[in-house]
mmCIF file of C-alpha atoms in Angstrom:
data_model
loop_
_atom_site.group_PDB
_atom_site.id
_atom_site.type_symbol
_atom_site.label_atom_id
_atom_site.label_comp_id
_atom_site.label_asym_id
_atom_site.label_seq_id
_atom_site.Cartn_x
_atom_site.Cartn_y
_atom_site.Cartn_z
ATOM 1 C CA UNK A 1 90.275 90.192 107.478
ATOM 2 C CA UNK A 2 93.926 90.926 108.092
ATOM 3 C CA UNK A 3 94.839 93.798 110.379
ATOM 4 C CA UNK A 4 96.630 95.642 107.550
ATOM 5 C CA UNK A 5 93.426 95.834 105.501
ATOM 6 C CA UNK A 6 91.495 97.225 108.461
ATOM 7 C CA UNK A 7 94.143 99.886 109.002
ATOM 8 C CA UNK A 8 94.229 100.727 105.288
ATOM 9 C CA UNK A 9 90.432 100.965 105.136
ATOM 10 C CA UNK A 10 90.364 103.233 108.195
ATOM 11 C CA UNK A 11 93.054 105.550 106.823
ATOM 12 C CA UNK A 12 91.322 105.800 103.427
ATOM 13 C CA UNK A 13 87.989 106.564 105.074
ATOM 14 C CA UNK A 14 89.598 109.263 107.259
ATOM 15 C CA UNK A 15 91.258 110.757 104.171
ATOM 16 C CA UNK A 16 87.848 110.810 102.446
ATOM 17 C CA UNK A 17 86.330 112.710 105.350
ATOM 18 C CA UNK A 18 89.146 115.257 105.360
ATOM 19 C CA UNK A 19 88.921 115.671 101.581
ATOM 20 C CA UNK A 20 85.138 116.161 101.684
ATOM 21 C CA UNK A 21 85.431 118.642 104.549
ATOM 22 C CA UNK A 22 87.958 120.656 102.536
ATOM 23 C CA UNK A 23 85.681 120.601 99.481
ATOM 24 C CA UNK A 24 82.627 121.745 101.413
ATOM 25 C CA UNK A 25 84.527 124.829 102.548
ATOM 26 C CA UNK A 26 84.624 125.964 98.908
ATOM 27 C CA UNK A 27 81.707 127.691 97.234
ATOM 28 C CA UNK A 28 79.429 124.993 95.774
ATOM 29 C CA UNK A 29 77.173 127.104 93.544
ATOM 30 C CA UNK A 30 74.208 125.532 91.759
ATOM 31 C CA UNK A 31 73.719 122.986 88.988
ATOM 32 C CA UNK A 32 73.322 125.803 86.441
ATOM 33 C CA UNK A 33 76.216 127.814 87.835
ATOM 34 C CA UNK A 34 78.612 125.458 89.629
ATOM 35 C CA UNK A 35 81.152 126.985 91.963
ATOM 36 C CA UNK A 36 84.765 125.909 92.407
ATOM 37 C CA UNK A 37 83.793 123.318 95.016
ATOM 38 C CA UNK A 38 80.955 121.635 93.129
ATOM 39 C CA UNK A 39 82.834 118.896 91.260
ATOM 40 C CA UNK A 40 85.336 118.289 94.091
ATOM 41 C CA UNK A 41 82.396 117.897 96.513
ATOM 42 C CA UNK A 42 80.771 115.330 94.213
ATOM 43 C CA UNK A 43 84.053 113.449 94.008
ATOM 44 C CA UNK A 44 84.382 113.679 97.797
ATOM 45 C CA UNK A 45 80.916 112.217 98.342
ATOM 46 C CA UNK A 46 81.634 109.339 95.951
ATOM 47 C CA UNK A 47 85.026 108.797 97.569
ATOM 48 C CA UNK A 48 83.400 108.680 101.014
ATOM 49 C CA UNK A 49 80.830 106.151 99.796
ATOM 50 C CA UNK A 50 83.484 103.912 98.225
ATOM 51 C CA UNK A 51 85.839 104.028 101.188
ATOM 52 C CA UNK A 52 82.908 103.565 103.565
ATOM 53 C CA UNK A 53 81.944 100.403 101.701
ATOM 54 C CA UNK A 54 85.539 99.177 101.864
ATOM 55 C CA UNK A 55 85.673 100.004 105.578
ATOM 56 C CA UNK A 56 82.470 98.053 106.201
ATOM 57 C CA UNK A 57 83.769 95.039 104.280
ATOM 58 C CA UNK A 58 87.094 95.188 106.109
ATOM 59 C CA UNK A 59 85.456 95.070 109.533
ATOM 60 C CA UNK A 60 82.220 93.151 108.926
ATOM 61 C CA UNK A 61 82.509 91.396 105.597
ATOM 62 C CA UNK A 62 83.425 87.794 105.128
ATOM 63 C CA UNK A 63 85.605 86.638 102.285
ATOM 64 C CA UNK A 64 84.779 83.944 99.861
ATOM 65 C CA UNK A 65 87.253 81.113 99.388
ATOM 66 C CA UNK A 66 88.309 82.547 96.023
ATOM 67 C CA UNK A 67 89.138 85.959 97.533
ATOM 68 C CA UNK A 68 91.111 84.334 100.344
ATOM 69 C CA UNK A 69 93.161 82.313 97.847
ATOM 70 C CA UNK A 70 93.796 85.363 95.647
ATOM 71 C CA UNK A 71 94.853 87.519 98.596
ATOM 72 C CA UNK A 72 97.129 84.857 100.042
ATOM 73 C CA UNK A 73 99.235 84.650 96.894
ATOM 74 C CA UNK A 74 101.628 87.582 97.056
ATOM 75 C CA UNK A 75 101.879 89.793 94.001
ATOM 76 C CA UNK A 76 105.208 91.222 93.048
ATOM 77 C CA UNK A 77 105.205 94.999 92.675
ATOM 78 C CA UNK A 78 106.481 96.276 89.347
ATOM 79 C CA UNK A 79 108.372 99.406 90.387
ATOM 80 C CA UNK A 80 108.982 100.449 86.780
ATOM 81 C CA UNK A 81 105.230 100.901 86.333
ATOM 82 C CA UNK A 82 104.800 102.637 89.695
ATOM 83 C CA UNK A 83 107.640 105.096 89.120
ATOM 84 C CA UNK A 84 106.580 105.633 85.504
ATOM 85 C CA UNK A 85 103.062 106.630 86.517
ATOM 86 C CA UNK A 86 104.273 108.803 89.401
ATOM 87 C CA UNK A 87 106.754 110.450 87.036
ATOM 88 C CA UNK A 88 104.003 111.054 84.486
ATOM 89 C CA UNK A 89 101.850 112.736 87.116
ATOM 90 C CA UNK A 90 104.754 114.885 88.325
ATOM 91 C CA UNK A 91 105.825 116.014 84.841
ATOM 92 C CA UNK A 92 102.295 116.569 83.482
ATOM 93 C CA UNK A 93 102.026 120.163 84.811
ATOM 94 C CA UNK A 94 105.383 121.003 83.199
ATOM 95 C CA UNK A 95 104.239 119.525 79.891
ATOM 96 C CA UNK A 96 101.077 121.640 80.086
ATOM 97 C CA UNK A 97 103.155 124.796 80.076
ATOM 98 C CA UNK A 98 104.976 123.855 76.877
ATOM 99 C CA UNK A 99 102.652 121.580 74.934
ATOM 100 C CA UNK A 100 99.291 122.916 76.201
ATOM 101 C CA UNK A 101 96.311 120.799 77.235
ATOM 102 C CA UNK A 102 95.565 118.509 74.287
ATOM 103 C CA UNK A 103 99.082 117.350 73.435
ATOM 104 C CA UNK A 104 100.287 117.118 77.063
ATOM 105 C CA UNK A 105 97.209 115.151 78.126
ATOM 106 C CA UNK A 106 97.410 112.854 75.102
ATOM 107 C CA UNK A 107 101.071 112.043 75.790
ATOM 108 C CA UNK A 108 100.525 111.519 79.529
ATOM 109 C CA UNK A 109 97.447 109.306 79.156
ATOM 110 C CA UNK A 110 99.073 107.276 76.365
ATOM 111 C CA UNK A 111 102.243 106.759 78.441
ATOM 112 C CA UNK A 112 100.193 105.578 81.428
ATOM 113 C CA UNK A 113 98.180 103.172 79.281
ATOM 114 C CA UNK A 114 101.368 101.754 77.769
ATOM 115 C CA UNK A 115 102.927 101.351 81.222
ATOM 116 C CA UNK A 116 99.811 99.533 82.433
ATOM 117 C CA UNK A 117 99.929 97.320 79.315
ATOM 118 C CA UNK A 118 96.406 98.313 78.299
ATOM 119 C CA UNK A 119 95.644 96.123 75.272
ATOM 120 C CA UNK A 120 97.584 97.057 72.117
ATOM 121 C CA UNK A 121 99.552 100.219 71.340
ATOM 122 C CA UNK A 122 97.000 101.246 68.717
ATOM 123 C CA UNK A 123 94.074 100.729 71.084
ATOM 124 C CA UNK A 124 95.946 102.585 73.840
ATOM 125 C CA UNK A 125 96.581 105.510 71.484
ATOM 126 C CA UNK A 126 92.945 105.645 70.359
ATOM 127 C CA UNK A 127 91.781 105.440 73.980
ATOM 128 C CA UNK A 128 94.157 108.259 74.928
ATOM 129 C CA UNK A 129 92.760 110.400 72.104
ATOM 130 C CA UNK A 130 89.213 109.691 73.286
ATOM 131 C CA UNK A 131 89.979 110.504 76.919
ATOM 132 C CA UNK A 132 91.776 113.702 75.923
ATOM 133 C CA UNK A 133 89.002 114.974 73.650
ATOM 134 C CA UNK A 134 86.242 114.060 76.122
ATOM 135 C CA UNK A 135 88.154 115.794 78.933
ATOM 136 C CA UNK A 136 88.594 118.899 76.794
ATOM 137 C CA UNK A 137 84.930 119.005 75.829
ATOM 138 C CA UNK A 138 83.721 118.489 79.406
ATOM 139 C CA UNK A 139 86.041 120.958 81.078
ATOM 140 C CA UNK A 140 86.559 123.649 78.430
ATOM 141 C CA UNK A 141 83.209 123.607 76.661
ATOM 142 C CA UNK A 142 80.633 122.389 79.166
ATOM 143 C CA UNK A 143 82.089 123.639 82.457
ATOM 144 C CA UNK A 144 83.911 126.667 81.054
ATOM 145 C CA UNK A 145 87.230 125.838 82.745
ATOM 146 C CA UNK A 146 90.134 127.807 81.329
ATOM 147 C CA UNK A 147 92.752 125.313 80.176
ATOM 148 C CA UNK A 148 96.250 125.971 78.842
ATOM 149 C CA UNK A 149 95.455 126.703 75.212
ATOM 150 C CA UNK A 150 97.574 126.569 72.108
ATOM 151 C CA UNK A 151 96.761 126.436 68.415
ATOM 152 C CA UNK A 152 94.938 123.078 68.581
ATOM 153 C CA UNK A 153 92.823 124.073 71.577
ATOM 154 C CA UNK A 154 91.812 127.368 69.979
ATOM 155 C CA UNK A 155 90.902 125.583 66.750
ATOM 156 C CA UNK A 156 88.720 123.031 68.533
ATOM 157 C CA UNK A 157 87.235 125.672 70.818
ATOM 158 C CA UNK A 158 86.145 127.766 67.803
ATOM 159 C CA UNK A 159 84.410 124.813 66.128
ATOM 160 C CA UNK A 160 80.692 125.313 66.518
ATOM 161 C CA UNK A 161 80.850 129.079 67.065
#
């Protein structure tokens, strides 16, 4: 494997270790009463496993002919997509303050899907709605996370009570 991939794999694995260490310093809690570090620790463990696998493949793995051919053809970076996604991530917290969780998340996810050219506009919009609602249900309802709430969030949160 090329030297750049080995360096990238090593840096990602080191980042995973640092991230997991930081998460384990938080209170984990239990399955019934998760603490603030519970979900980040799970993500850290999965991140460490994924980067560990990549690290192993970078140093020990052998490529198939197809992978070698695909890697040898250079891909051109589309900076419009990169800057659009980075911009979306940067402006998302500001949108949360004004538009609250549901609308801000819907707009941000939809914009990212459009930038990534994810199927059709209609399918992207429906996917964004699904991701937004599922995120709201998981975090606000199941985990009890306090999210920026407006009229829509309060209406949905009161459904079922």
